[in-house]
Amino acid sequence: MALNKQPYRGTRDFFPKDKRVRDYLFSIMTKTAESFGYESYDGPLLEEVELYKAKSGEELINEQIYSFTDRGERFVAIRPEMTPTLARMVAQVHRESSKPLRWFSIPNLMRYEKPQRGRVREHWQLNCDVFGAPGRMGEVEILQMAVELFQNYGANQSHFEILLNDRAIVDTVFITLMESTPEQSHRLYKIVDKAKKVNEEAIVKMVKEVGLNSKAEELFYSYLKLKTFDDVQSYLTKHNQLESASQFGLFVEQIQKLGLSDFITYDPTIVRGLDYYTGIVFEIFDKHPDNRRALCGGGAYANLLQIFNEDPLPGVGFGLGDVTLKDFLEVHKLLPNLDNPTNDIFITFQEDDGLDASMKLAHSLRKENLKVVTSLEAIKFKKVFPTADKKGVRFVTLMGSEELSKNQIQLKNLATKEQHTLDLNDLQTLIKIIKA
Ligand code: HAM
């Protein structure tokens, strides 16, 4: 029986034209992260399942993780997210590292999910995280970088929005004000997370099942109605949570000063499914009606290092997936045309005897950092230009019998159609024209 040529369900083959798109996405990610002084890191594909059990959350562990027992009886998983690996690595070095520690990575991750638009089983995810930043400045910087990243792809406010909440506020409401038990609070988190996907009736039913008193229910419903940063401040102040209001106020003031608040909307239903977040939580959404998906998710986590018995070190970061990002750039027509590769020059010869001179020429031009494609055999004049188009070159050289006898080539600029007859002993002129 013949084997299946298709990749495993939910994974992708990256043919050169797909890989060009991925390379483009990654290049902007790297450029942006480095422009903020973030250093590149990477970790292993496999981790002990325990690492995720500690803090990643039920959905990831129970439904999405790819796990198996290795030959040494260790229970391991293919990384479904990067944050636990990052925390494990930071736990090893944070004491001797100067703060803030700023790292980024673009790992491939695997989650057992139902493949659909924007969801696959293997995706690549830009992770940018900062540890040990003073006050709320880590959160501010991470949001600033996320916005600049999208701007570097040519996107603006009309294309995307950041929906943001703060788990410290959610806890203040659920625990301090509503006096709910840890178990009730856990259930309320789940309800809030679902709030936008179900109707009001379903919410009322779920809330009833939590068994809150009427005052707590009222507080919960009024919390769900908060829409702006001012609403949050008034709510907290009205209910005498002055410390919480002032903490959040400091953060809001900073993002307003930097103009970030134009991109950010307060949303009480954003809590995120991962257990480790303790501070701000946010998701970046596409505003296009055909692509209403989270492009990016992140937040602040104060206690992740404690699972390694280390002192707490506040961290904050985000993950941005390649699949949703590509869909986003496509629907907004922000993806450049990457149908063809890009090369500088296509070296051809029309007589068999031209091989040696052509190969030598190609070698010299590569030493000048040019991207050089050779025909490797004599090709007919009429085949030269269609092939050159597919190779995405700017220049073509031709060498027929006349040029060969004079040790010359014809150099043609495909855009301007300009043609030069050049001596092969005078490489400098050739290079000057190509690099001009
Ligand atoms: P996450 O929300 O699970 O966060 O994933 C972040 C982003 O990765 C999503 O918004 C989405 O674009 C992409 N993504 C996730 N799962 C899939 C999938 N199955 N198919 C395609 N794209 C997907 C985290 O993973 C956190 N660890 C991010 C983080 C870093 N928080 C702090 N630092």
Tab-separated table of C-alpha atoms and ligand atoms in Angstrom:
chain	number	residue	atom	x	y	z
A	1	MET	CA	0.000	0.000	0.000
A	2	ALA	CA	1.302	3.438	-0.922
A	3	LEU	CA	2.009	5.777	1.953
A	4	ASN	CA	0.041	8.958	2.506
A	5	LYS	CA	1.787	12.002	1.047
A	6	GLN	CA	-0.052	14.437	3.300
A	7	PRO	CA	1.453	15.673	6.580
A	8	TYR	CA	0.040	14.498	9.915
A	9	ARG	CA	-3.380	16.069	10.596
A	10	GLY	CA	-3.109	19.633	11.822
A	11	THR	CA	0.547	20.046	10.845
A	12	ARG	CA	1.903	21.772	7.773
A	13	ASP	CA	4.544	21.167	5.140
A	14	PHE	CA	6.288	24.405	4.351
A	15	PHE	CA	7.041	24.412	0.641
A	16	PRO	CA	9.437	27.167	-0.388
A	17	LYS	CA	6.622	29.644	-1.093
A	18	ASP	CA	5.065	28.932	2.340
A	19	LYS	CA	8.455	29.058	4.014
A	20	ARG	CA	9.084	32.464	2.472
A	21	VAL	CA	5.942	33.748	4.194
A	22	ARG	CA	7.015	32.185	7.485
A	23	ASP	CA	10.492	33.663	7.138
A	24	TYR	CA	8.942	37.068	6.516
A	25	LEU	CA	6.731	36.773	9.630
A	26	PHE	CA	9.716	35.669	11.714
A	27	SER	CA	11.977	38.411	10.370
A	28	ILE	CA	9.615	41.158	11.585
A	29	MET	CA	9.208	39.354	14.924
A	30	THR	CA	12.961	39.149	15.408
A	31	LYS	CA	13.547	42.706	14.255
A	32	THR	CA	10.907	44.066	16.640
A	33	ALA	CA	12.023	42.025	19.664
A	34	GLU	CA	15.653	42.974	19.081
A	35	SER	CA	14.706	46.633	18.697
A	36	PHE	CA	13.562	46.452	22.355
A	37	GLY	CA	16.793	44.728	23.409
A	38	TYR	CA	15.249	41.248	23.839
A	39	GLU	CA	17.705	38.354	23.521
A	40	SER	CA	16.905	35.181	21.613
A	41	TYR	CA	16.687	31.862	23.525
A	42	ASP	CA	15.387	28.352	22.850
A	43	GLY	CA	14.634	25.207	24.831
A	44	PRO	CA	13.923	21.524	24.246
A	45	LEU	CA	10.920	20.151	22.368
A	46	LEU	CA	10.188	17.692	25.197
A	47	GLU	CA	9.576	18.473	28.842
A	48	GLU	CA	8.370	16.418	31.784
A	49	VAL	CA	4.554	16.585	31.965
A	50	GLU	CA	4.883	17.721	35.588
A	51	LEU	CA	6.160	21.057	34.374
A	52	TYR	CA	2.820	21.811	32.734
A	53	LYS	CA	0.710	20.241	35.470
A	54	ALA	CA	2.044	22.765	37.928
A	55	LYS	CA	0.494	25.861	36.377
A	56	SER	CA	-0.702	25.585	32.800
A	57	GLY	CA	-4.379	24.875	33.434
A	58	GLU	CA	-6.887	22.069	32.972
A	59	GLU	CA	-7.710	22.445	29.291
A	60	LEU	CA	-4.106	22.215	28.192
A	61	ILE	CA	-3.314	19.203	30.372
A	62	ASN	CA	-6.537	17.230	29.996
A	63	GLU	CA	-7.361	17.857	26.373
A	64	GLN	CA	-4.483	19.256	24.387
A	65	ILE	CA	-1.162	17.873	25.472
A	66	TYR	CA	0.778	15.316	23.393
A	67	SER	CA	2.336	13.068	26.006
A	68	PHE	CA	4.009	9.684	26.180
A	69	THR	CA	6.209	7.587	28.403
A	70	ASP	CA	9.771	7.418	27.134
A	71	ARG	CA	12.042	4.342	27.172
A	72	GLY	CA	13.281	5.331	30.619
A	73	GLU	CA	9.720	5.446	32.033
A	74	ARG	CA	9.631	9.239	32.142
A	75	PHE	CA	6.268	10.828	31.390
A	76	VAL	CA	7.058	13.549	28.868
A	77	ALA	CA	5.180	15.981	26.631
A	78	ILE	CA	5.854	17.851	23.429
A	79	ARG	CA	5.813	21.506	24.475
A	80	PRO	CA	2.275	22.927	24.111
A	81	GLU	CA	3.483	26.383	25.183
A	82	MET	CA	6.827	28.012	25.931
A	83	THR	CA	6.212	29.831	29.219
A	84	PRO	CA	6.919	26.869	31.564
A	85	THR	CA	10.185	26.096	29.721
A	86	LEU	CA	11.101	29.760	29.917
A	87	ALA	CA	10.353	29.869	33.646
A	88	ARG	CA	12.446	26.723	34.164
A	89	MET	CA	15.361	28.290	32.290
A	90	VAL	CA	15.042	31.649	34.044
A	91	ALA	CA	14.959	29.827	37.397
A	92	GLN	CA	18.468	28.532	36.620
A	93	VAL	CA	20.067	31.885	35.871
A	94	HIS	CA	18.025	34.748	37.289
A	95	ARG	CA	20.172	35.243	40.386
A	96	GLU	CA	23.260	36.088	38.414
A	97	SER	CA	21.423	37.941	35.615
A	98	SER	CA	20.951	41.679	35.607
A	99	LYS	CA	17.330	42.762	35.589
A	100	PRO	CA	15.143	43.242	33.770
A	101	LEU	CA	15.814	40.062	31.898
A	102	ARG	CA	14.338	40.326	28.389
A	103	TRP	CA	14.096	37.224	26.209
A	104	PHE	CA	12.309	36.139	23.046
A	105	SER	CA	11.889	32.910	21.108
A	106	ILE	CA	9.880	31.542	18.169
A	107	PRO	CA	9.297	27.888	19.102
A	108	ASN	CA	7.026	25.354	17.412
A	109	LEU	CA	4.391	24.060	19.818
A	110	MET	CA	1.958	21.168	19.598
A	111	ARG	CA	-1.583	21.046	20.933
A	112	TYR	CA	-4.151	18.374	20.178
A	113	GLU	CA	-6.915	20.635	18.905
A	114	LYS	CA	-9.573	20.245	16.242
A	115	PRO	CA	-7.983	21.724	13.132
A	116	GLN	CA	-9.998	24.649	11.757
A	117	ARG	CA	-9.369	28.183	10.514
A	118	GLY	CA	-6.776	29.706	12.848
A	119	ARG	CA	-6.297	26.469	14.818
A	120	VAL	CA	-3.812	23.742	13.991
A	121	ARG	CA	-1.920	21.092	15.948
A	122	GLU	CA	1.543	22.450	15.353
A	123	HIS	CA	2.057	26.181	15.305
A	124	TRP	CA	4.958	28.538	15.772
A	125	GLN	CA	4.617	31.197	18.414
A	126	LEU	CA	6.614	34.332	19.090
A	127	ASN	CA	7.164	34.563	22.837
A	128	CYS	CA	8.445	37.801	24.353
A	129	ASP	CA	8.820	37.964	28.104
A	130	VAL	CA	10.443	40.292	30.597
A	131	PHE	CA	11.363	39.383	34.185
A	132	GLY	CA	12.143	41.655	37.111
A	133	ALA	CA	11.012	44.965	35.591
A	134	PRO	CA	10.292	47.748	38.089
A	135	GLY	CA	6.692	48.491	39.106
A	136	ARG	CA	4.271	48.106	36.237
A	137	MET	CA	6.813	48.989	33.548
A	138	GLY	CA	7.231	45.375	32.369
A	139	GLU	CA	3.538	45.215	31.524
A	140	VAL	CA	3.718	48.582	29.800
A	141	GLU	CA	6.762	47.609	27.731
A	142	ILE	CA	5.240	44.302	26.661
A	143	LEU	CA	2.102	46.067	25.419
A	144	GLN	CA	4.201	48.701	23.675
A	145	MET	CA	6.167	45.975	21.908
A	146	ALA	CA	3.009	44.110	20.873
A	147	VAL	CA	1.616	47.290	19.319
A	148	GLU	CA	4.891	48.094	17.538
A	149	LEU	CA	5.065	44.556	16.229
A	150	PHE	CA	1.719	44.923	14.500
A	151	GLN	CA	2.702	48.347	13.219
A	152	ASN	CA	5.866	46.836	11.762
A	153	TYR	CA	3.647	44.566	9.667
A	154	GLY	CA	1.868	47.688	8.390
A	155	ALA	CA	-1.185	47.314	10.660
A	156	ASN	CA	-2.906	50.151	12.522
A	157	GLN	CA	-5.730	50.804	14.945
A	158	SER	CA	-8.372	50.043	12.341
A	159	HIS	CA	-7.041	46.487	12.006
A	160	PHE	CA	-6.572	45.222	15.559
A	161	GLU	CA	-7.455	45.887	19.187
A	162	ILE	CA	-6.117	44.793	22.533
A	163	LEU	CA	-8.683	43.625	25.074
A	164	LEU	CA	-7.257	43.764	28.560
A	165	ASN	CA	-8.113	42.909	32.127
A	166	ASP	CA	-6.203	42.537	35.367
A	167	ARG	CA	-6.496	39.335	37.366
A	168	ALA	CA	-5.677	41.272	40.517
A	169	ILE	CA	-8.898	43.203	39.952
A	170	VAL	CA	-10.872	40.053	39.200
A	171	ASP	CA	-9.592	38.545	42.454
A	172	THR	CA	-10.455	41.708	44.368
A	173	VAL	CA	-14.015	41.503	43.039
A	174	PHE	CA	-14.487	37.751	43.461
A	175	ILE	CA	-12.622	37.167	46.702
A	176	THR	CA	-12.579	40.425	48.662
A	177	LEU	CA	-15.893	41.932	47.583
A	178	MET	CA	-18.013	38.897	46.797
A	179	GLU	CA	-16.347	36.798	49.495
A	180	SER	CA	-16.475	33.727	47.283
A	181	THR	CA	-14.616	30.553	48.235
A	182	PRO	CA	-11.639	29.413	46.093
A	183	GLU	CA	-13.926	26.834	44.492
A	184	GLN	CA	-16.631	29.433	43.711
A	185	SER	CA	-14.027	31.845	42.413
A	186	HIS	CA	-12.645	29.137	40.118
A	187	ARG	CA	-16.129	28.554	38.707
A	188	LEU	CA	-16.717	32.266	38.256
A	189	TYR	CA	-13.492	32.498	36.235
A	190	LYS	CA	-14.840	29.808	33.907
A	191	ILE	CA	-18.169	31.624	33.542
A	192	VAL	CA	-16.477	34.926	32.763
A	193	ASP	CA	-14.288	33.188	30.190
A	194	LYS	CA	-17.416	31.860	28.448
A	195	ALA	CA	-19.471	35.021	28.844
A	196	LYS	CA	-19.091	36.180	25.240
A	197	LYS	CA	-19.758	32.783	23.726
A	198	VAL	CA	-23.091	32.062	25.420
A	199	ASN	CA	-26.362	33.982	25.874
A	200	GLU	CA	-27.493	35.816	28.987
A	201	GLU	CA	-29.837	33.040	30.059
A	202	ALA	CA	-26.989	30.535	30.114
A	203	ILE	CA	-24.888	32.888	32.223
A	204	VAL	CA	-27.698	33.373	34.722
A	205	LYS	CA	-28.103	29.602	34.970
A	206	MET	CA	-24.365	29.035	35.518
A	207	VAL	CA	-24.163	31.817	38.120
A	208	LYS	CA	-27.145	30.364	40.032
A	209	GLU	CA	-25.292	27.049	40.238
A	210	VAL	CA	-22.325	28.712	41.943
A	211	GLY	CA	-24.560	29.410	44.951
A	212	LEU	CA	-23.707	33.051	45.650
A	213	ASN	CA	-25.764	35.293	47.937
A	214	SER	CA	-27.774	38.056	46.280
A	215	LYS	CA	-25.282	40.820	47.133
A	216	ALA	CA	-22.448	38.810	45.579
A	217	GLU	CA	-24.549	38.125	42.487
A	218	GLU	CA	-25.253	41.814	42.086
A	219	LEU	CA	-21.554	42.616	42.415
A	220	PHE	CA	-20.785	39.984	39.796
A	221	TYR	CA	-23.296	41.293	37.258
A	222	SER	CA	-22.186	44.880	37.738
A	223	TYR	CA	-18.570	43.736	37.273
A	224	LEU	CA	-19.535	42.133	33.941
A	225	LYS	CA	-20.899	45.501	32.768
A	226	LEU	CA	-17.583	47.377	33.163
A	227	LYS	CA	-16.467	48.732	29.809
A	228	THR	CA	-13.762	51.326	30.290
A	229	PHE	CA	-10.784	51.999	32.533
A	230	ASP	CA	-12.822	54.775	34.160
A	231	ASP	CA	-15.646	52.315	34.883
A	232	VAL	CA	-13.139	50.067	36.665
A	233	GLN	CA	-11.768	52.936	38.738
A	234	SER	CA	-15.267	54.060	39.771
A	235	TYR	CA	-16.309	50.496	40.604
A	236	LEU	CA	-13.274	49.896	42.800
A	237	THR	CA	-13.529	53.304	44.463
A	238	LYS	CA	-17.264	52.924	45.080
A	239	HIS	CA	-16.591	49.624	46.813
A	240	ASN	CA	-13.724	51.050	48.841
A	241	GLN	CA	-10.937	49.116	47.105
A	242	LEU	CA	-8.646	52.128	47.059
A	243	GLU	CA	-5.327	50.257	46.954
A	244	SER	CA	-6.483	48.169	44.019
A	245	ALA	CA	-7.813	51.285	42.251
A	246	SER	CA	-4.546	53.146	42.732
A	247	GLN	CA	-2.425	50.189	41.528
A	248	PHE	CA	-4.467	49.894	38.355
A	249	GLY	CA	-4.528	53.691	38.026
A	250	LEU	CA	-0.715	53.778	37.830
A	251	PHE	CA	-0.755	51.294	34.989
A	252	VAL	CA	-3.520	53.092	33.090
A	253	GLU	CA	-1.710	56.416	33.468
A	254	GLN	CA	1.441	54.957	31.889
A	255	ILE	CA	-0.332	53.420	28.911
A	256	GLN	CA	-2.212	56.663	28.346
A	257	LYS	CA	1.010	58.681	28.385
A	258	LEU	CA	2.511	56.434	25.711
A	259	GLY	CA	-0.581	56.602	23.514
A	260	LEU	CA	-1.146	52.864	23.980
A	261	SER	CA	-4.623	53.322	25.391
A	262	ASP	CA	-5.823	54.110	21.842
A	263	PHE	CA	-5.263	50.430	21.079
A	264	ILE	CA	-6.467	48.979	24.377
A	265	THR	CA	-10.001	48.432	25.674
A	266	TYR	CA	-10.908	47.172	29.118
A	267	ASP	CA	-12.822	43.886	28.928
A	268	PRO	CA	-14.038	42.096	32.081
A	269	THR	CA	-14.431	38.794	30.203
A	270	ILE	CA	-10.726	38.473	29.400
A	271	VAL	CA	-9.247	36.199	32.084
A	272	ARG	CA	-7.292	33.649	29.954
A	273	GLY	CA	-7.230	29.918	30.461
A	274	LEU	CA	-3.692	29.546	31.776
A	275	ASP	CA	-3.468	29.345	35.566
A	276	TYR	CA	-0.216	31.192	36.116
A	277	TYR	CA	-1.355	34.748	35.358
A	278	THR	CA	-1.655	37.061	38.352
A	279	GLY	CA	-1.627	40.588	36.860
A	280	ILE	CA	-2.756	42.015	33.546
A	281	VAL	CA	-4.121	39.572	30.995
A	282	PHE	CA	-4.746	40.533	27.400
A	283	GLU	CA	-5.624	39.243	23.973
A	284	ILE	CA	-5.139	40.964	20.660
A	285	PHE	CA	-8.087	40.586	18.329
A	286	ASP	CA	-8.461	41.062	14.629
A	287	LYS	CA	-11.148	43.660	13.916
A	288	HIS	CA	-11.989	42.090	10.558
A	289	PRO	CA	-15.421	40.417	10.739
A	290	ASP	CA	-14.147	37.332	8.856
A	291	ASN	CA	-11.323	36.734	11.284
A	292	ARG	CA	-12.550	37.476	14.827
A	293	ARG	CA	-9.886	35.401	16.536
A	294	ALA	CA	-7.279	36.022	19.197
A	295	LEU	CA	-4.012	36.699	17.396
A	296	CYS	CA	-1.988	36.963	20.526
A	297	GLY	CA	-2.410	36.332	24.229
A	298	GLY	CA	-0.379	37.253	27.230
A	299	GLY	CA	-0.196	38.527	30.725
A	300	ALA	CA	1.764	39.009	33.911
A	301	TYR	CA	2.697	36.174	36.239
A	302	ALA	CA	4.304	36.881	39.593
A	303	ASN	CA	4.797	33.422	41.031
A	304	LEU	CA	5.851	31.061	38.273
A	305	LEU	CA	9.383	30.639	39.584
A	306	GLN	CA	8.066	29.404	42.907
A	307	ILE	CA	7.331	25.981	41.405
A	308	PHE	CA	11.133	25.612	41.285
A	309	ASN	CA	11.469	26.721	44.895
A	310	GLU	CA	12.857	30.068	43.798
A	311	ASP	CA	11.906	33.454	45.190
A	312	PRO	CA	9.118	35.108	43.221
A	313	LEU	CA	10.280	37.148	40.256
A	314	PRO	CA	7.566	39.003	38.357
A	315	GLY	CA	7.337	38.152	34.697
A	316	VAL	CA	5.114	39.343	31.879
A	317	GLY	CA	4.918	38.383	28.249
A	318	PHE	CA	2.865	37.324	25.287
A	319	GLY	CA	2.593	34.602	22.682
A	320	LEU	CA	1.688	35.410	19.080
A	321	GLY	CA	0.857	32.531	16.733
A	322	ASP	CA	1.998	32.310	13.119
A	323	VAL	CA	-1.295	30.906	11.779
A	324	THR	CA	-3.574	33.605	13.126
A	325	LEU	CA	-1.038	36.274	12.226
A	326	LYS	CA	-0.867	35.097	8.611
A	327	ASP	CA	-4.700	35.022	8.378
A	328	PHE	CA	-4.752	38.531	9.837
A	329	LEU	CA	-2.235	39.900	7.329
A	330	GLU	CA	-4.048	38.176	4.470
A	331	VAL	CA	-7.546	39.500	5.235
A	332	HIS	CA	-6.171	43.014	5.572
A	333	LYS	CA	-3.987	42.650	2.472
A	334	LEU	CA	-0.872	43.454	4.473
A	335	LEU	CA	1.199	40.502	3.315
A	336	PRO	CA	3.803	41.428	0.680
A	337	ASN	CA	3.907	39.406	-2.507
A	338	LEU	CA	6.228	36.501	-1.780
A	339	ASP	CA	5.211	34.273	-4.701
A	340	ASN	CA	8.761	34.166	-6.052
A	341	PRO	CA	12.128	33.912	-4.366
A	342	THR	CA	14.415	36.916	-4.528
A	343	ASN	CA	17.849	36.583	-6.101
A	344	ASP	CA	20.245	39.065	-7.624
A	345	ILE	CA	21.419	37.443	-10.792
A	346	PHE	CA	20.832	34.485	-13.121
A	347	ILE	CA	23.981	33.417	-14.960
A	348	THR	CA	23.346	31.587	-18.209
A	349	PHE	CA	25.332	30.482	-21.226
A	350	GLN	CA	24.102	29.431	-24.617
A	351	GLU	CA	27.045	27.233	-25.744
A	352	ASP	CA	28.333	24.183	-23.866
A	353	ASP	CA	31.802	25.698	-23.764
A	354	GLY	CA	30.507	28.546	-21.573
A	355	LEU	CA	30.184	26.357	-18.467
A	356	ASP	CA	33.602	26.987	-16.891
A	357	ALA	CA	33.578	30.765	-17.341
A	358	SER	CA	30.016	30.965	-15.967
A	359	MET	CA	30.762	28.900	-12.890
A	360	LYS	CA	33.834	31.019	-12.217
A	361	LEU	CA	31.814	34.208	-12.596
A	362	ALA	CA	29.135	32.902	-10.212
A	363	HIS	CA	31.792	32.052	-7.636
A	364	SER	CA	33.274	35.567	-7.781
A	365	LEU	CA	29.871	37.231	-7.452
A	366	ARG	CA	28.903	35.104	-4.421
A	367	LYS	CA	32.038	36.379	-2.720
A	368	GLU	CA	30.475	39.843	-3.123
A	369	ASN	CA	27.468	38.653	-1.078
A	370	LEU	CA	25.235	38.470	-4.116
A	371	LYS	CA	22.557	35.798	-4.516
A	372	VAL	CA	23.547	34.024	-7.693
A	373	VAL	CA	21.628	31.315	-9.574
A	374	THR	CA	23.348	29.429	-12.386
A	375	SER	CA	21.776	27.531	-15.269
A	376	LEU	CA	24.297	24.657	-14.842
A	377	GLU	CA	23.939	23.813	-18.528
A	378	ALA	CA	23.670	25.680	-21.802
A	379	ILE	CA	20.130	27.045	-22.204
A	380	LYS	CA	18.406	28.497	-25.199
A	381	PHE	CA	17.948	32.241	-25.276
A	382	LYS	CA	14.125	31.980	-25.279
A	383	LYS	CA	14.148	29.949	-22.056
A	384	VAL	CA	16.315	32.442	-20.187
A	385	PHE	CA	13.732	35.098	-19.343
A	386	PRO	CA	10.814	32.887	-18.237
A	387	THR	CA	13.242	31.035	-15.944
A	388	ALA	CA	14.681	34.317	-14.659
A	389	ASP	CA	11.157	35.445	-13.687
A	390	LYS	CA	10.610	32.334	-11.581
A	391	LYS	CA	13.938	32.818	-9.829
A	392	GLY	CA	13.038	36.397	-8.941
A	393	VAL	CA	16.316	37.831	-10.202
A	394	ARG	CA	17.047	41.433	-11.113
A	395	PHE	CA	19.808	40.679	-13.632
A	396	VAL	CA	20.562	38.048	-16.217
A	397	THR	CA	23.821	37.282	-17.976
A	398	LEU	CA	24.024	35.702	-21.419
A	399	MET	CA	27.036	34.204	-23.153
A	400	GLY	CA	26.664	33.099	-26.754
A	401	SER	CA	29.464	32.014	-29.105
A	402	GLU	CA	30.504	35.583	-29.884
A	403	GLU	CA	30.774	36.593	-26.194
A	404	LEU	CA	32.584	33.345	-25.436
A	405	SER	CA	35.234	34.005	-28.057
A	406	LYS	CA	35.829	37.512	-26.647
A	407	ASN	CA	35.640	36.496	-22.953
A	408	GLN	CA	32.582	38.709	-22.531
A	409	ILE	CA	29.014	38.520	-21.280
A	410	GLN	CA	25.812	40.417	-21.899
A	411	LEU	CA	24.329	41.773	-18.664
A	412	LYS	CA	20.644	42.610	-18.750
A	413	ASN	CA	18.706	44.539	-16.123
A	414	LEU	CA	15.222	42.997	-16.185
A	415	ALA	CA	13.435	46.044	-14.773
A	416	THR	CA	14.979	48.766	-16.941
A	417	LYS	CA	15.771	46.473	-19.899
A	418	GLU	CA	19.212	48.104	-20.047
A	419	GLN	CA	21.874	45.841	-21.536
A	420	HIS	CA	25.683	46.057	-21.206
A	421	THR	CA	28.436	44.144	-22.929
A	422	LEU	CA	31.048	43.518	-20.263
A	423	ASP	CA	34.500	42.037	-20.195
A	424	LEU	CA	34.894	39.108	-17.790
A	425	ASN	CA	38.258	40.477	-16.729
A	426	ASP	CA	36.519	43.615	-15.503
A	427	LEU	CA	34.396	42.265	-12.664
A	428	GLN	CA	34.390	45.600	-10.857
A	429	THR	CA	32.190	47.254	-13.485
A	430	LEU	CA	29.792	44.324	-13.386
A	431	ILE	CA	29.551	44.443	-9.586
A	432	LYS	CA	29.089	48.202	-9.626
A	433	ILE	CA	26.108	47.914	-11.964
A	434	ILE	CA	24.481	45.124	-9.946
A	435	LYS	CA	24.943	46.863	-6.629
A	436	ALA	CA	23.906	50.316	-7.861
B	1	HAM	P1	-2.022	31.188	24.330
B	1	HAM	O1	-3.140	32.187	24.410
B	1	HAM	O2	-2.341	29.795	24.663
B	1	HAM	O3	-0.866	31.742	25.257
B	1	HAM	O4	-1.423	31.239	22.876
B	1	HAM	C1	-0.991	32.466	22.303
B	1	HAM	C2	-1.359	32.540	20.845
B	1	HAM	O5	-0.859	31.397	20.161
B	1	HAM	C3	-2.858	32.516	20.527
B	1	HAM	O6	-3.436	33.789	20.636
B	1	HAM	C4	-2.861	31.998	19.104
B	1	HAM	O7	-2.528	33.051	18.189
B	1	HAM	C5	-1.687	31.041	19.083
B	1	HAM	N1	-2.173	29.664	19.232
B	1	HAM	C6	-2.391	28.969	20.366
B	1	HAM	N2	-2.837	27.729	20.107
B	1	HAM	C7	-2.895	27.617	18.759
B	1	HAM	C8	-3.279	26.588	17.846
B	1	HAM	N3	-3.693	25.399	18.273
B	1	HAM	N4	-3.204	26.847	16.527
B	1	HAM	C9	-2.772	28.039	16.067
B	1	HAM	N5	-2.411	29.053	16.877
B	1	HAM	C10	-2.461	28.854	18.199
B	1	HAM	C11	0.276	31.059	25.576
B	1	HAM	O8	0.641	30.049	25.034
B	1	HAM	C12	1.124	31.756	26.630
B	1	HAM	N6	2.179	30.831	27.036
B	1	HAM	C13	1.665	33.053	26.064
B	1	HAM	C14	2.517	33.819	27.031
B	1	HAM	C15	3.832	34.097	26.905
B	1	HAM	N7	2.097	34.375	28.150
B	1	HAM	C16	3.111	34.961	28.742
B	1	HAM	N8	4.179	34.802	28.005
